[in-house]
Short mmCIF file of C-alpha atoms and ligand atoms in Angstrom, two decimals:
data_model
loop_
_atom_site.label_atom_id
_atom_site.label_comp_id
_atom_site.label_asym_id
_atom_site.label_seq_id
_atom_site.Cartn_x
_atom_site.Cartn_y
_atom_site.Cartn_z
CA MET A 1 -145.70 131.04 7.96
CA TRP A 2 -144.10 133.75 9.01
CA PHE A 3 -141.01 133.77 11.34
CA GLY A 4 -139.52 136.02 12.97
CA MET A 5 -135.64 135.29 13.94
CA VAL A 6 -133.93 136.86 16.93
CA SER A 7 -130.30 136.30 16.34
CA LEU A 8 -126.95 137.12 16.70
CA PHE A 9 -125.90 135.33 13.18
CA PRO A 10 -128.64 135.58 10.56
CA GLU A 11 -126.49 134.48 7.87
CA ALA A 12 -126.48 130.91 9.70
CA PHE A 13 -130.07 130.76 8.67
CA LYS A 14 -128.89 130.39 4.87
CA ALA A 15 -129.10 126.73 5.47
CA VAL A 16 -132.57 127.10 5.77
CA THR A 17 -133.66 129.95 3.01
CA ASP A 18 -130.92 128.44 0.59
CA PHE A 19 -131.53 125.03 0.33
CA GLY A 20 -134.12 121.94 0.09
CA ILE A 21 -137.90 122.29 0.95
CA THR A 22 -137.25 125.34 3.28
CA GLY A 23 -135.74 127.10 0.33
CA ARG A 24 -138.49 126.00 -1.95
CA ALA A 25 -141.08 126.91 0.48
CA ILE A 26 -139.94 130.85 0.65
CA ASP A 27 -139.46 131.00 -3.07
CA ALA A 28 -143.26 129.75 -3.13
CA GLY A 29 -144.20 132.44 -0.34
CA ILE A 30 -145.19 129.76 2.17
CA ILE A 31 -142.92 130.52 4.61
CA GLU A 32 -141.15 134.10 4.92
CA MET A 33 -138.19 134.99 7.50
CA ALA A 34 -137.43 138.07 8.88
CA TYR A 35 -134.54 138.63 10.83
CA PHE A 36 -134.16 140.94 14.10
CA ASN A 37 -130.16 141.15 15.43
CA PRO A 38 -130.03 141.85 18.80
CA ARG A 39 -126.74 143.94 18.33
CA ASP A 40 -128.61 146.47 16.05
CA PHE A 41 -130.41 147.15 18.93
CA ALA A 42 -127.55 147.99 21.50
CA ASP A 43 -127.05 151.76 21.89
CA ASP A 44 -123.50 151.82 23.38
CA LYS A 45 -120.64 152.37 20.61
CA GLN A 46 -119.36 148.23 20.82
CA HIS A 47 -122.76 147.27 20.20
CA THR A 48 -122.66 145.06 23.36
CA VAL A 49 -125.32 142.05 23.62
CA ASP A 50 -123.38 140.24 26.36
CA ASP A 51 -122.36 140.55 30.20
CA LYS A 52 -121.44 138.39 33.44
CA PRO A 53 -123.63 136.95 35.34
CA TYR A 54 -124.91 138.32 38.25
CA GLY A 55 -123.74 135.92 41.43
CA GLY A 56 -120.66 135.02 39.19
CA GLY A 57 -120.08 131.93 37.42
CA PRO A 58 -118.84 130.84 33.48
CA GLY A 59 -119.52 132.40 30.30
CA MET A 60 -121.97 135.38 29.23
CA LEU A 61 -125.38 135.68 29.23
CA MET A 62 -127.40 137.61 26.94
CA LYS A 63 -128.58 141.05 27.91
CA VAL A 64 -131.81 142.09 28.49
CA ASP A 65 -132.51 145.53 26.53
CA PRO A 66 -130.67 144.27 22.94
CA LEU A 67 -132.87 141.48 23.10
CA ARG A 68 -136.32 143.12 24.11
CA LEU A 69 -135.79 145.85 21.54
CA ALA A 70 -135.17 143.05 18.85
CA ILE A 71 -138.12 140.96 19.97
CA ASN A 72 -140.63 144.26 19.97
CA ALA A 73 -139.08 144.85 16.66
CA ALA A 74 -140.39 141.33 15.49
CA ARG A 75 -143.37 141.89 16.91
CA ASP A 76 -143.80 145.26 15.60
CA VAL A 77 -144.15 143.19 12.14
CA LYS A 78 -147.02 140.41 13.59
CA SER A 79 -148.05 141.44 16.84
CA SER A 80 -149.95 138.15 17.28
CA SER A 81 -146.56 136.01 17.09
CA LYS A 82 -146.16 133.16 19.72
CA VAL A 83 -142.24 133.86 21.31
CA ILE A 84 -140.35 130.91 21.28
CA CYS A 85 -136.94 130.78 23.20
CA LEU A 86 -134.73 128.06 21.61
CA SER A 87 -133.21 126.42 24.94
CA PRO A 88 -132.01 123.07 26.42
CA SER A 89 -134.08 123.72 29.54
CA GLY A 90 -137.30 123.79 27.50
CA TYR A 91 -139.98 121.57 26.70
CA ARG A 92 -138.57 118.82 24.52
CA LEU A 93 -139.82 118.99 20.86
CA ASP A 94 -141.45 116.36 19.39
CA GLN A 95 -143.99 115.89 16.43
CA GLU A 96 -146.88 116.42 18.48
CA GLY A 97 -145.14 119.73 19.25
CA LEU A 98 -144.60 120.63 15.92
CA LYS A 99 -148.09 119.75 14.99
CA LYS A 100 -149.84 122.22 17.61
CA LEU A 101 -146.86 124.85 16.37
CA ALA A 102 -147.70 124.60 12.81
CA LEU A 103 -151.24 125.75 13.79
CA CYS A 104 -149.81 129.35 14.13
CA ASN A 105 -149.76 131.84 11.49
CA SER A 106 -146.58 133.69 12.91
CA LEU A 107 -143.70 132.57 15.36
CA ILE A 108 -141.06 134.62 16.95
CA LEU A 109 -137.76 132.55 17.58
CA ILE A 110 -135.06 133.18 19.69
CA SER A 111 -131.87 131.57 18.86
CA GLY A 112 -129.77 131.96 22.78
CA ARG A 113 -126.01 132.34 22.26
CA TYR A 114 -123.24 132.21 25.58
CA GLU A 115 -124.83 130.77 28.67
CA GLY A 116 -127.97 131.60 27.73
CA VAL A 117 -130.32 134.71 27.94
CA ASP A 118 -131.37 136.64 31.22
CA GLU A 119 -134.26 135.03 33.13
CA ARG A 120 -136.45 138.42 33.06
CA ILE A 121 -136.57 137.77 29.20
CA LEU A 122 -137.69 134.80 29.34
CA GLU A 123 -140.31 135.67 32.02
CA HIS A 124 -141.55 138.87 30.56
CA GLU A 125 -141.30 138.30 26.54
CA VAL A 126 -141.38 134.31 26.26
CA ASP A 127 -144.60 132.07 25.87
CA LEU A 128 -142.57 129.22 25.54
CA GLU A 129 -139.26 127.81 26.01
CA VAL A 130 -138.30 125.09 23.48
CA SER A 131 -135.34 121.88 23.50
CA ILE A 132 -134.86 119.88 20.43
CA GLY A 133 -133.21 117.34 22.70
CA ASP A 134 -131.55 116.02 25.53
CA TYR A 135 -128.21 117.39 24.64
CA VAL A 136 -126.57 120.95 24.11
CA ILE A 137 -125.37 122.38 21.00
CA SER A 138 -123.47 125.75 20.81
CA GLY A 139 -126.35 128.00 19.77
CA GLY A 140 -130.24 128.51 19.35
CA GLU A 141 -129.70 129.04 15.58
CA LEU A 142 -129.23 125.27 15.00
CA ALA A 143 -132.50 124.55 17.10
CA ALA A 144 -134.22 127.03 15.28
CA MET A 145 -133.56 125.65 11.88
CA VAL A 146 -134.68 122.50 13.04
CA LEU A 147 -137.78 124.05 13.98
CA VAL A 148 -138.37 125.61 10.92
CA ASP A 149 -137.70 122.78 8.61
CA GLY A 150 -140.18 120.24 10.73
CA LEU A 151 -142.85 123.12 10.79
CA THR A 152 -142.22 123.57 6.77
CA ARG A 153 -142.89 120.23 6.08
CA LEU A 154 -146.38 119.93 8.15
CA LEU A 155 -147.84 123.31 6.25
CA PRO A 156 -149.83 122.60 3.26
CA SER A 157 -148.06 121.80 -0.17
CA GLY A 158 -144.72 123.08 2.08
CA ILE A 159 -143.08 119.60 0.87
CA GLY A 160 -144.38 119.01 -2.68
CA CYS A 161 -145.54 115.16 -1.38
CA GLU A 162 -148.32 114.98 1.62
CA GLU A 163 -148.24 111.47 1.46
CA SER A 164 -144.56 111.22 2.38
CA VAL A 165 -145.51 113.36 5.65
CA LYS A 166 -148.10 110.74 6.50
CA ARG A 167 -145.18 108.17 5.98
CA ASP A 168 -142.81 109.83 8.35
CA SER A 169 -141.47 108.58 11.26
CA PHE A 170 -143.54 109.64 14.31
CA PHE A 171 -146.46 110.94 11.88
CA ASP A 172 -148.88 108.06 13.48
CA GLY A 173 -147.03 106.99 16.80
CA LEU A 174 -144.50 104.52 15.30
CA LEU A 175 -141.04 104.81 13.60
CA GLU A 176 -140.83 104.56 9.74
CA TYR A 177 -140.58 101.00 7.85
CA PRO A 178 -137.68 100.52 6.03
CA GLN A 179 -137.81 101.52 1.98
CA TYR A 180 -135.51 100.44 -0.52
CA THR A 181 -134.68 101.41 -4.24
CA ARG A 182 -133.78 99.62 -7.46
CA PRO A 183 -131.52 98.07 -7.77
CA ALA A 184 -133.00 94.77 -6.46
CA GLU A 185 -130.22 92.91 -5.38
CA ILE A 186 -126.60 94.15 -4.37
CA SER A 187 -124.38 91.20 -5.08
CA GLU A 188 -121.61 92.46 -2.03
CA TYR A 189 -124.08 92.24 0.59
CA ASP A 190 -125.26 88.70 0.80
CA GLU A 191 -128.79 87.79 1.71
CA ALA A 192 -129.21 91.36 3.56
CA GLY A 193 -128.35 92.87 -0.54
CA TYR A 194 -131.74 91.50 -1.57
CA VAL A 195 -135.16 93.62 -1.26
CA PRO A 196 -137.54 92.09 0.86
CA GLU A 197 -139.91 89.49 -1.89
CA VAL A 198 -143.25 91.19 -1.15
CA LEU A 199 -142.28 94.45 -1.90
CA LEU A 200 -141.89 93.43 -5.82
CA SER A 201 -144.95 90.99 -5.32
CA GLY A 202 -147.37 94.22 -6.72
CA ASN A 203 -149.98 92.95 -4.23
CA HIS A 204 -150.35 96.18 -2.42
CA GLN A 205 -152.43 94.77 0.82
CA GLU A 206 -149.68 92.16 1.23
CA ILE A 207 -146.88 95.35 1.22
CA ALA A 208 -148.85 97.60 3.37
CA LYS A 209 -149.06 94.84 5.93
CA TRP A 210 -145.64 93.79 5.81
CA ARG A 211 -144.58 97.74 5.87
CA HIS A 212 -146.80 97.56 9.11
CA LYS A 213 -145.31 94.73 10.76
CA GLN A 214 -141.99 96.40 10.42
CA ALA A 215 -143.09 99.88 11.77
CA LEU A 216 -144.39 97.75 14.47
CA GLY A 217 -141.24 95.84 15.30
CA LYS A 218 -138.87 98.70 14.99
CA THR A 219 -140.67 100.82 17.15
CA TYR A 220 -141.02 97.80 19.78
CA GLU A 221 -137.05 97.20 19.58
CA ARG A 222 -135.76 100.57 19.35
CA ARG A 223 -138.45 103.13 20.94
CA PRO A 224 -140.26 101.15 24.06
CA ASP A 225 -141.35 104.51 25.34
CA LEU A 226 -143.51 105.39 22.44
CA MET A 227 -144.62 101.80 21.84
CA LYS A 228 -146.09 101.98 25.49
CA LYS A 229 -148.18 104.94 24.58
CA TYR A 230 -149.36 103.38 20.87
CA ALA A 231 -152.79 101.44 21.78
CA LEU A 232 -152.21 98.47 19.77
CA ASN A 233 -155.18 96.73 18.65
CA GLU A 234 -155.69 92.76 17.84
CA SER A 235 -154.43 92.07 14.62
CA GLU A 236 -151.17 94.61 15.62
CA LYS A 237 -150.70 92.46 18.37
CA LYS A 238 -150.44 89.54 16.08
CA LEU A 239 -148.41 91.29 13.50
CA LEU A 240 -145.72 92.29 16.05
CA GLY A 241 -145.77 88.87 17.65
CA GLU A 242 -145.08 87.45 13.81
CA TYR A 243 -142.21 89.93 13.46
CA ILE A 244 -140.70 88.70 17.30
CA GLU A 245 -141.31 85.45 16.07
CA ASP A 246 -139.49 86.10 12.70
CA GLN A 247 -136.44 88.10 14.19
CA SER A 248 -135.70 85.43 16.60
CA SER A 249 -135.74 82.45 14.00
CA ASP A 250 -133.19 84.50 12.10
N1 ADE B 1 -129.33 125.56 22.56
C1 ADE B 1 -128.60 124.55 23.02
N2 ADE B 1 -128.97 123.28 23.14
C2 ADE B 1 -130.25 123.37 22.79
C3 ADE B 1 -131.11 122.44 22.37
N3 ADE B 1 -130.95 120.86 22.95
N4 ADE B 1 -132.42 122.79 22.31
C4 ADE B 1 -132.86 123.96 21.82
N5 ADE B 1 -131.88 125.00 21.97
C5 ADE B 1 -130.73 124.71 22.33
#
């Protein structure tokens, strides 16, 4: 998958290009990132990329021309790319949204800075505005990296272990069940220091049942919004009932 990163701070993307799953995906040619800095397209001596908003108000906005030219330069490389602007006013990203975007071959990602971008860019150049959550961070670069990372996990052989994508929270509409590794006992932590017996039993059917029950219970407790959307079948209703009972007897 090709990403055209439109940003005033291309160095910021080292966090995804130089490390972890995304770094390996670049080395393996599974993803590719190209950079288009609006500052390189500003035609004045100072390479001005921002200006005051008409009508007054705090802060500065990203000007149309340098941004438009940077987007067009990215389009010249991959003309069919969907253009996404990262913004707290965008559609909120979730795993379903990521799955849809993972079907694209190329994306142009605009990282807004300052107070945002001139509305005409959004109207004429951008296909979709995306927010990574209901909070404001100081620029779109981190949000763009969240998008690149989440998408890379979904690409075939992007992660090295497709099984772990299937186990991820949200993959099937539920939060992920708790996991443990050695040692089986941690004396400093009382009962909470023990790994649940069933996981040591070797009984794969019982392990799968326990995990599903925990995923249902955790989602019920923490994310009623997800639970509402999840269609519980009869055996899941029973499992969740058992989970709630287990919790109240603890
Ligand atoms: N830029 C600032 N805050 C953001 C958010 N929540 N999502 C996407 N881009 C942003």
